């Protein structure tokens, strides 16, 4: 062992041992790992994603690492929640693996996330939070135990949950990235090869403090937006995703919920209201009808106009005052993507190598 904490699964004995951690999420995630092994054997795709459904029966999947807005954006009052984290996509449609939600509650506020706030009542388990012993009032801002405080509640505590948590085949597959470099567009429409490329990459950027207190973005890549849980080669899941998307006519989207007009420190975070407008336009099908142009380096299709969102922010090149800095940062991020993808390049997807070539070509070109 390299640490005092370990989570071990024995598939043959159907046994899991969790040592040295008091994070209950290891139970949920351990079983999620098991699902990533068992489901593909049955031609069912297991996905680390949020999922909701519109009144018309249109289903959307949301992929994204921590802090990209996956839970926030999949919880939508005008839509039914199928689930916030773990799903299967079979020949019959989508289904939630879980029977509830495991929501982060650091800095939770009634105004910001009323659904989660209201779900915290008798029957909900709060984990690692600090509370006043006499009044039993929780201080959600207190991170003295850990920043990773959680609330576990049954899915029916969310008023617009769809019970049972199943739905038809997805129409939209939304990949979320919080790009602290500020060069990815607020929204891009992806072709199948690009969807596979960005799904296998699983990118977001964290803002981490360095030794000398300077905060700067660092790129994080997690294959299939859930590298810790996948049991097979990432390209296996990507090929299954593409096959299902093609078969059921789903569209892939890359949505940046991060920075615009500059990297972290100089630019500003894209307003949640704008991101919600973008997501609404994806759900309604309006964004499919928009006019598109191609960006350089990543070759992404971006809309030229979208109702409720200022047109100038749709192309990051417009929002950066320093054009050279924009180009340099774009090339830097392209390089990081390329370096990360080297691990997957020698792997064949499907019986021919054409698909691998096609996915590679869908990455940054410079």
C-alpha angles and dihedrals in degrees: 000000000000095000141022089249121074138158113200128186126194106194094187093054094035089231135137127192121195116194135182101002135096094197105118090199088082089075092053094042093044091058090044087059090052089052090052087059101041101039101057087052085064093045089254118131117225114207137193094219148113118245136197139166133218126227088261092057096257110149126206129192120210120203123185144129124248114306097018095108099257095140094037094050097041090052099078125159093216093055139056116252113230092176144317105227125005128042145160125218112203135163088278098052134263131331135181115244092205135061096217148004133277102205128187109238105185107133090359112175131183091231095050100044111011095168094057091041092053092045090064101091138106107330095033119111116219115202129204094346123140119233140176105258098217102042093028087222113157122226102212092185093061111103097169093119095038140317087238098079115159146195120208115197138159115265091243089068086075105082097217098042114136108236117230093033098233133110145171125276115304120259095193133036110197120195112198124204128176097212107195089179087068098221104105113091119249087247137006131178111230130208118220096268091049091048090054092045094052092040091054091044095049094192133190132143123232123205106227130178113239126214094275094048095257110138116214136161121265122192117238122195122191115177113242087359087282112061091157092062107038117103101186131051110295092238089062090063092041092054091049091049093050092047092052093044091051094046094050099034099244122167123224122222134185112209122188112208091174134079134342132185093026141349124292107303097030106038126048135242114267107256113258089226090061092047089051090052089051092049090047090053090051091051094046093048091238092119091059088063095052124108114255139205130187124249123220124251097011094041093218123168108235128185116245094213138012129179114255095014123092106249094222093066093055090079112048090204088070096051099052111088090201107060095186092052088051093052092046093050091046090053090045092054091044088055092050091052091048093049092048092050094054089086091064101040098089092054123100117224114204122345096304129051094227092092091054090051091048093052092048090052089052090065127084115310120203 
